[in-house]
Protein backbone atom coordinates (compact mmCIF):
# COMPACT_ATOMS: atom_id res chain seq x y z
CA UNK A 1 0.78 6.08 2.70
CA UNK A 2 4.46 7.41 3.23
CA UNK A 3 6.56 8.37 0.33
CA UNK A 4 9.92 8.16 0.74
CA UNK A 5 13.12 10.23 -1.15
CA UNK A 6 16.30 8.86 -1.50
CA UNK A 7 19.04 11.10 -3.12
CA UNK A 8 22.56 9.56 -4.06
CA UNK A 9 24.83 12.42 -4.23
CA UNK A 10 27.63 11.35 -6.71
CA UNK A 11 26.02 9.00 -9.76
CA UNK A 12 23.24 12.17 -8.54
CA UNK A 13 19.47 9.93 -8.70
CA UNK A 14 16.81 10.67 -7.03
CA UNK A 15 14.12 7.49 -6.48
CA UNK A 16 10.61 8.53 -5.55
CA UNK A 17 9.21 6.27 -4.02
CA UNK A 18 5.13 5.61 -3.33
CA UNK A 19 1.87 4.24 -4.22
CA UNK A 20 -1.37 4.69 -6.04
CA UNK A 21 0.32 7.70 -7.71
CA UNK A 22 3.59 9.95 -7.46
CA UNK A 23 4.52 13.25 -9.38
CA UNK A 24 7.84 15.20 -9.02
CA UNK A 25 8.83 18.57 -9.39
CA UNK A 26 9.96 18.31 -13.23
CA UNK A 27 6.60 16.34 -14.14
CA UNK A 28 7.97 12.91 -14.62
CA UNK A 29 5.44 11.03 -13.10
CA UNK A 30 3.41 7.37 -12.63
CA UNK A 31 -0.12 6.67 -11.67
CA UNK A 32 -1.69 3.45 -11.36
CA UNK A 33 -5.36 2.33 -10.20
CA UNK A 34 -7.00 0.98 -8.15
CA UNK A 35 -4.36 1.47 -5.15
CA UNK A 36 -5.31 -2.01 -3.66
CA UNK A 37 -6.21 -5.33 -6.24
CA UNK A 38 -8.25 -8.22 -3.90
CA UNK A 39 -8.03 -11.85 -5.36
CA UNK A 40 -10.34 -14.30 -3.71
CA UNK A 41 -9.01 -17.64 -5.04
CA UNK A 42 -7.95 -21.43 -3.64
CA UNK A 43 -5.59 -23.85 -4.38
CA UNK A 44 -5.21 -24.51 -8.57
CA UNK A 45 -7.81 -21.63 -9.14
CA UNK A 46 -6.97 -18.27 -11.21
CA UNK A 47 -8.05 -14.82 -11.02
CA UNK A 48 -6.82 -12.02 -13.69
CA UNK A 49 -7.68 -7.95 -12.48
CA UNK A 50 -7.22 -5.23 -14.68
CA UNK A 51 -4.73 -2.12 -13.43
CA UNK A 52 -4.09 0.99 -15.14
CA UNK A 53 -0.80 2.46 -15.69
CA UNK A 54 -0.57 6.17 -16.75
CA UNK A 55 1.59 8.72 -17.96
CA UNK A 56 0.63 12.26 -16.36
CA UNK A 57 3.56 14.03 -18.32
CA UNK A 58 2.73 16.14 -21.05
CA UNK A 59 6.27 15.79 -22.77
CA UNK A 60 8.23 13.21 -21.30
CA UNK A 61 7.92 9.41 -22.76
CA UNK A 62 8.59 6.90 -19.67
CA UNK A 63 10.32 3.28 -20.05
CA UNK A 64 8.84 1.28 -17.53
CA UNK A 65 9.46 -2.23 -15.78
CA UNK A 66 7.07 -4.20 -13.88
CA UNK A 67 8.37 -6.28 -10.57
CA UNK A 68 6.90 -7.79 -7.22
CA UNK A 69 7.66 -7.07 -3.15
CA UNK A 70 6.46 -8.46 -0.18
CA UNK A 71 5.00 -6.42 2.28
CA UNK A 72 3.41 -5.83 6.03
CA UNK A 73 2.79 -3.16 8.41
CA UNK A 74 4.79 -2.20 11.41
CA UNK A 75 3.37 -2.51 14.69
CA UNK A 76 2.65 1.90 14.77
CA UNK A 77 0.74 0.87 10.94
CA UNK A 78 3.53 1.83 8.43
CA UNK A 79 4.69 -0.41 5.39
CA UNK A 80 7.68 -2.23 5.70
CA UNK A 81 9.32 -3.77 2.62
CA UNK A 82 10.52 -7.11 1.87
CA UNK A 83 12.61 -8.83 -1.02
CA UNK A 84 10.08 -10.93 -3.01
CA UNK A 85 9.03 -14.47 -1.16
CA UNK A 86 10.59 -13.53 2.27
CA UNK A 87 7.28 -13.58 3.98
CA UNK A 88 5.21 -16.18 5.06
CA UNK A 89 2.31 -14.36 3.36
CA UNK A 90 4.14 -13.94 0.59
CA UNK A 91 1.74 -14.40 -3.15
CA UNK A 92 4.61 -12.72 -4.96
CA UNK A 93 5.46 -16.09 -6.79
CA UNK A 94 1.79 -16.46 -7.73
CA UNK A 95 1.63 -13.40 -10.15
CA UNK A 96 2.37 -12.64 -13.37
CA UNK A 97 1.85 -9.99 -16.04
CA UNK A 98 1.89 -10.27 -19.90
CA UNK A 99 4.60 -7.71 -19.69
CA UNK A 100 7.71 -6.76 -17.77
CA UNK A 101 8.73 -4.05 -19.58
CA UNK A 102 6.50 -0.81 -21.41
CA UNK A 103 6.33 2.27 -23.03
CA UNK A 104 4.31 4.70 -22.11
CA UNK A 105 3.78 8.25 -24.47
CA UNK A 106 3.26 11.38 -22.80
CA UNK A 107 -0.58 11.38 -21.46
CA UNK A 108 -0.48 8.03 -22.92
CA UNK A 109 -2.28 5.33 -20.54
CA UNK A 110 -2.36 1.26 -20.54
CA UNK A 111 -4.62 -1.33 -18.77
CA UNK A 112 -2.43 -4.07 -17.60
CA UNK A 113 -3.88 -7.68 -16.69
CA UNK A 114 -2.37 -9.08 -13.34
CA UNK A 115 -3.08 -12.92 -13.13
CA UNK A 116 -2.97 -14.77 -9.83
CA UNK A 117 -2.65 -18.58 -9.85
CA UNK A 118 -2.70 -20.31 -6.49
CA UNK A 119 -0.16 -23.40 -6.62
CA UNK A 120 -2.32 -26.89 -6.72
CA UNK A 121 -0.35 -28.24 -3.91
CA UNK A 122 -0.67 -25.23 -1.61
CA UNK A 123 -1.77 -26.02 1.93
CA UNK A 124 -1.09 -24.10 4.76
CA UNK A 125 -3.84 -23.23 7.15
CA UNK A 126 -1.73 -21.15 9.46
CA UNK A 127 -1.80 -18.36 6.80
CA UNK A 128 -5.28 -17.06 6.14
CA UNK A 129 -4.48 -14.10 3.66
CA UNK A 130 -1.53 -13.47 1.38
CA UNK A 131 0.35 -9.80 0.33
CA UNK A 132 2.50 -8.75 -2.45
CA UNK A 133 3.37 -4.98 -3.98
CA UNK A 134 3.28 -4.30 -7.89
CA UNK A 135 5.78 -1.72 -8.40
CA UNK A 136 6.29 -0.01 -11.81
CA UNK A 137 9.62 1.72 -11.94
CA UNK A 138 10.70 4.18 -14.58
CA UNK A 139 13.93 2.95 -16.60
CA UNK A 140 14.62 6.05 -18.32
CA UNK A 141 15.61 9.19 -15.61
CA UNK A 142 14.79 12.74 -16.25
CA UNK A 143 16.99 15.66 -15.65
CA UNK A 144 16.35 18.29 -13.09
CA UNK A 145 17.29 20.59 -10.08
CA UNK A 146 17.17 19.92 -6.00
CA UNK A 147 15.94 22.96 -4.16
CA UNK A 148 20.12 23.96 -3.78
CA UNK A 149 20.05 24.05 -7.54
CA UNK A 150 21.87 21.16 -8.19
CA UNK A 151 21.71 18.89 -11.20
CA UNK A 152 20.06 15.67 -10.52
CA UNK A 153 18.44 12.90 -12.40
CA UNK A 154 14.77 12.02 -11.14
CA UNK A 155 13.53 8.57 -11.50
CA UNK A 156 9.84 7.30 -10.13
CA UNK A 157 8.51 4.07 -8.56
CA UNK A 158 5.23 3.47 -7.42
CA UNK A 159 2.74 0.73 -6.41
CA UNK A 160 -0.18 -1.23 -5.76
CA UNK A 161 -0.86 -3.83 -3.02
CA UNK A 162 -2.15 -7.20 -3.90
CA UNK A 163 -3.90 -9.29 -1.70
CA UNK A 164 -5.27 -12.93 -1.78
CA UNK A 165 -7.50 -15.28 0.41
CA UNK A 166 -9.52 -18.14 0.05
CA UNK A 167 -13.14 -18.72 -1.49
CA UNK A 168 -15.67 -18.65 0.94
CA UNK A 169 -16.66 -17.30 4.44
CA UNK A 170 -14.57 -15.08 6.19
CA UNK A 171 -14.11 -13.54 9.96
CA UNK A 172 -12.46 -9.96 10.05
CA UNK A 173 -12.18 -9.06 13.89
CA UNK A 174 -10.11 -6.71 15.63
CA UNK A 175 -9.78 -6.69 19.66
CA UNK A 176 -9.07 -3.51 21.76
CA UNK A 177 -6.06 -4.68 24.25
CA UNK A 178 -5.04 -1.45 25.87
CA UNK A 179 -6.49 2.11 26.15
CA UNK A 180 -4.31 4.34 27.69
CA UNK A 181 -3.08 8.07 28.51
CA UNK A 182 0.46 9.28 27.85
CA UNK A 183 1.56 12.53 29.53
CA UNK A 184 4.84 13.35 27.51
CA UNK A 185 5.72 16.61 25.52
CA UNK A 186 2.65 16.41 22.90
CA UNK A 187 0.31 14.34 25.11
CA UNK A 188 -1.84 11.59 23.81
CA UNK A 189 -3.79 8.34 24.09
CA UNK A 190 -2.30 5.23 23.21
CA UNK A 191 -4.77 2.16 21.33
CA UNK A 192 -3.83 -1.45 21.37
CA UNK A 193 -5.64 -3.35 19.53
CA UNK A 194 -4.84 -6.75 17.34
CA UNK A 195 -6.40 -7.97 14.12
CA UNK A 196 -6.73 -11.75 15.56
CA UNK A 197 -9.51 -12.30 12.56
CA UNK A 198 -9.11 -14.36 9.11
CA UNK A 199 -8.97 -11.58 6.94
CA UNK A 200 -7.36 -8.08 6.43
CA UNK A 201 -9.78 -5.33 8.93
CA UNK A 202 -9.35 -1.91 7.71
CA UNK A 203 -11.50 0.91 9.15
CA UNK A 204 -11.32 4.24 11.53
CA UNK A 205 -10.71 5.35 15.26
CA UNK A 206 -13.11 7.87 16.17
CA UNK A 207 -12.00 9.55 19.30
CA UNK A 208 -13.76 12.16 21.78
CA UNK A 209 -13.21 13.85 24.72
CA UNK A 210 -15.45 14.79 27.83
CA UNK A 211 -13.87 17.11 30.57
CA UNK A 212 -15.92 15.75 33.22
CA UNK A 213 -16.30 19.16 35.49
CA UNK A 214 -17.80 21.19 32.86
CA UNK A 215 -19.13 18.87 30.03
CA UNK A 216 -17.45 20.20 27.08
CA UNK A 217 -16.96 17.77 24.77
CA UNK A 218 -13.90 17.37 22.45
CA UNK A 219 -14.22 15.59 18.92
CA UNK A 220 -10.53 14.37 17.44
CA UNK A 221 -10.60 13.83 13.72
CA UNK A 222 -11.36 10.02 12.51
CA UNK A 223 -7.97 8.31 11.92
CA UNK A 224 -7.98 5.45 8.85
CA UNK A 225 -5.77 2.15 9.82
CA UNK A 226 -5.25 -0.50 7.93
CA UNK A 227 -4.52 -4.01 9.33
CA UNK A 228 -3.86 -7.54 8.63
CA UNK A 229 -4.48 -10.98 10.64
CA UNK A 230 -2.16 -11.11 13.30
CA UNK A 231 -1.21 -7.79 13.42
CA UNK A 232 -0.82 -5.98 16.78
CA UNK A 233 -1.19 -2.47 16.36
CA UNK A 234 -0.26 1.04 18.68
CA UNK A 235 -2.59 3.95 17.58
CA UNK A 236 -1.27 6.97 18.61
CA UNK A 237 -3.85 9.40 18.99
CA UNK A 238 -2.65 13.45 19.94
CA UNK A 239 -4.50 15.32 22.12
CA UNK A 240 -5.56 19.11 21.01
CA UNK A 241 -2.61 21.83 21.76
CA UNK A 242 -4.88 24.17 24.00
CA UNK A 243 -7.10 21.03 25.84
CA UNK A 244 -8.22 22.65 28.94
CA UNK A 245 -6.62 21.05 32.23
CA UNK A 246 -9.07 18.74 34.00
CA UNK A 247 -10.28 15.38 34.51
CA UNK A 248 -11.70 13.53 31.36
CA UNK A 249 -13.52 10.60 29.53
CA UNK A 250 -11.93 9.59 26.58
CA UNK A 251 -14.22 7.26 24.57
CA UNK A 252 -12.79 5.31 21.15
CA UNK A 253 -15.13 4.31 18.69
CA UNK A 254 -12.96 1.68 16.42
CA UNK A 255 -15.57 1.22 13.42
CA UNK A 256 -14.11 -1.32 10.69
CA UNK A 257 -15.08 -4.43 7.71
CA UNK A 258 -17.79 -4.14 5.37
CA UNK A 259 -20.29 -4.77 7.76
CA UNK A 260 -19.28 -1.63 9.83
CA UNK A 261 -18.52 -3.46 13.29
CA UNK A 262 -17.95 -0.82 16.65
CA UNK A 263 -15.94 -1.52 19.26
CA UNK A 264 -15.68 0.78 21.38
CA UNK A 265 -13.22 1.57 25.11
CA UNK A 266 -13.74 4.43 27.55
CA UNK A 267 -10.47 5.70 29.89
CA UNK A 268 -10.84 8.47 32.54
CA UNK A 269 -7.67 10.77 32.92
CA UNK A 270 -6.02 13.86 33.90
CA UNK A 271 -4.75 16.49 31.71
CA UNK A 272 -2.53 18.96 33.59
C-alpha cells in the first residue's frame, strides 16, 4: 500500500503516513497487526478483535492517539481517504476502543481491543459490506534531518482497515469487462474488471504472453488487487522492455476469494 510524505516547511513536520507498519530515518516508528481486522456481525450484534500496537524504537517513548477514517479504492486500486462517516459504507461510528490515547516505552508493545456494535435499527440492503481505517498517530514529534540537512520534526501515522458484513452466506464475484492492448511509450495491457459480488474479492492477475510465430512464451509477475462490491477496476499490466516485435496471445488468469475462483480472457495483438 502507498505511503505518503508530507513536509511543511515553516512549523518544519514531517507526517508519515501508512499502514500495517512505518519506520523513519531517525527510528521513530509504529507497527500494528494484523494489517486488515474482518467483523462478521448484524444488526444489535457485537464483535471485539484484538490489534497490536508496537514500539520498534529502542530509545524513543511515543504518545499515541487512536481515531477512525473512511476509506475506498480508486478505480486504478489505490486508497482514497475520507473524513469519518462520509461514505455510504462507512462503520466508523460503530467502533470503539477502551482507549484514545497511550503510551508506549521504547520496544514496549500493547494489545488493543477494537469493538464493533452494529446499530439495532440498521437496515440498508443496498450496502452489503462496510469500511473504516484505525489510525494511531504519534502526539509527541521527534527531531531530525531531511536529506538537505535541515532540521525537521518527524511525526508517524499508520493504520489498519476494518471491515464488516453480515452473518451468513456470502457471494464474492468479480467480472472481466475489457481486455485490451495499449501501444503508448511503456506499452501494456489494460484489465477491466468489476467486483459486482456481496463481499470484498481480493486475489491476483496472472498474465502471459505467446508470440504466436515462434512460440516463446512470456510469464509477467502475479499482480495482488484488492477490491470491494461495486468497484470497477483498470489493471494496468506493463509489458517487458525488450518483448520481441510480433503478433501475440495474451492470456489473464484473474484467480481470487477463498475458494480460489479463475477467470480467465485471451486478446491477440501486435507489438511493434
Amino acid at each position: 500500500m502507498k505511503t505518503t510524505l508530507l513536509k511543511a516547511i515553516g512549523g518544519i513536520c514531517v507526517l508519515l503516513l501508512g499502514f500495517g507498519s512505518v519506520a523513519t530515518q531517525a527510528q521513530t516508528g509504529i507497527s500494528i497487526s494484523p494489517p486488515r481486522v474482518y467483523f462478521v456481525i448484524g444488526p444489535g450484534q457485537s464483535q471485539t478483535e484484538k490489534v497490536v500496537v508496537s514500539n520498534p524504537s529502542q530509545d524513543y517513548p511515543l504518545e499515541l492517539a487512536v481515531s477512525f477514517e473512511d476509506w475506498a479504492y480508486t478505480t486504478y486500486g489505490d486508497n482514497q481517504m475520507f473524513q469519518s462517516g462520509t461514505l455510504a459504507t462507512s462503520c466508523a461510528a460503530w467502533i470503539s476502543v477502551p482507549e484514545a490515547y497511550f503510551s508506549l516505552a521504547p520496544g514496549e508493545s500493547k494489545e488493543i481491543d477494537v469493538q464493533m456494535t452494529v446499530p439495532a435499527a440498521y437496515r440498508n440492503d443496498t450496502v452489503p459490506v462496510h469500511t473504516a481505517i484505525l489510525y494511531v498517530t504519534q502526539l509527541n514529534p521527534r527531531d531530525g534531518v531531511d536529506q538537505q540537512g535541515a532540521n525537521i520534526r518527524i511525526a508517524v501515522r499508520t493504520g489498519i482497515k476494518l471491515y464488516q458484513r453480515l452473518p451468513g452466506s456470502f457471494h464474492p464475484n468479480l467480472e472481466i469487462t475489457n481486455f485490451r492492448y495499449e501501444n503508448v511509450e511503456i506499452p501494456r495491457v489494460i484489465l477491466d474488471f468489476e467486483n459486482d459480488g456481496d463481499v470484498w474479492a481480493d486475489g491476483q492477475i496472472s498474465l502471459e504472453l505467446l508470440n504466436q510465430a515462434t512460440g516463446t512464451k512470456t510469464v509477467l509477475p502475479d499482480v495482488l488487487f484488492y477490491s470491494m462490491p461495486g468497484d470497477q477496476r483498470q489493471q494496468y499490466l506493463e509489458l517487458p522492455e525488450k518483448l520481441e516485435a510480433g503478433k501475440y496471445v495474451a492470456t489473464a488468469i484473474v484467480n481470487y476469494g477463498e475458494a480460489n475462483t479463475i477467470k480467465i480472457a485471451e486478446l491477440e495483438f501486435s507489438h511493434d
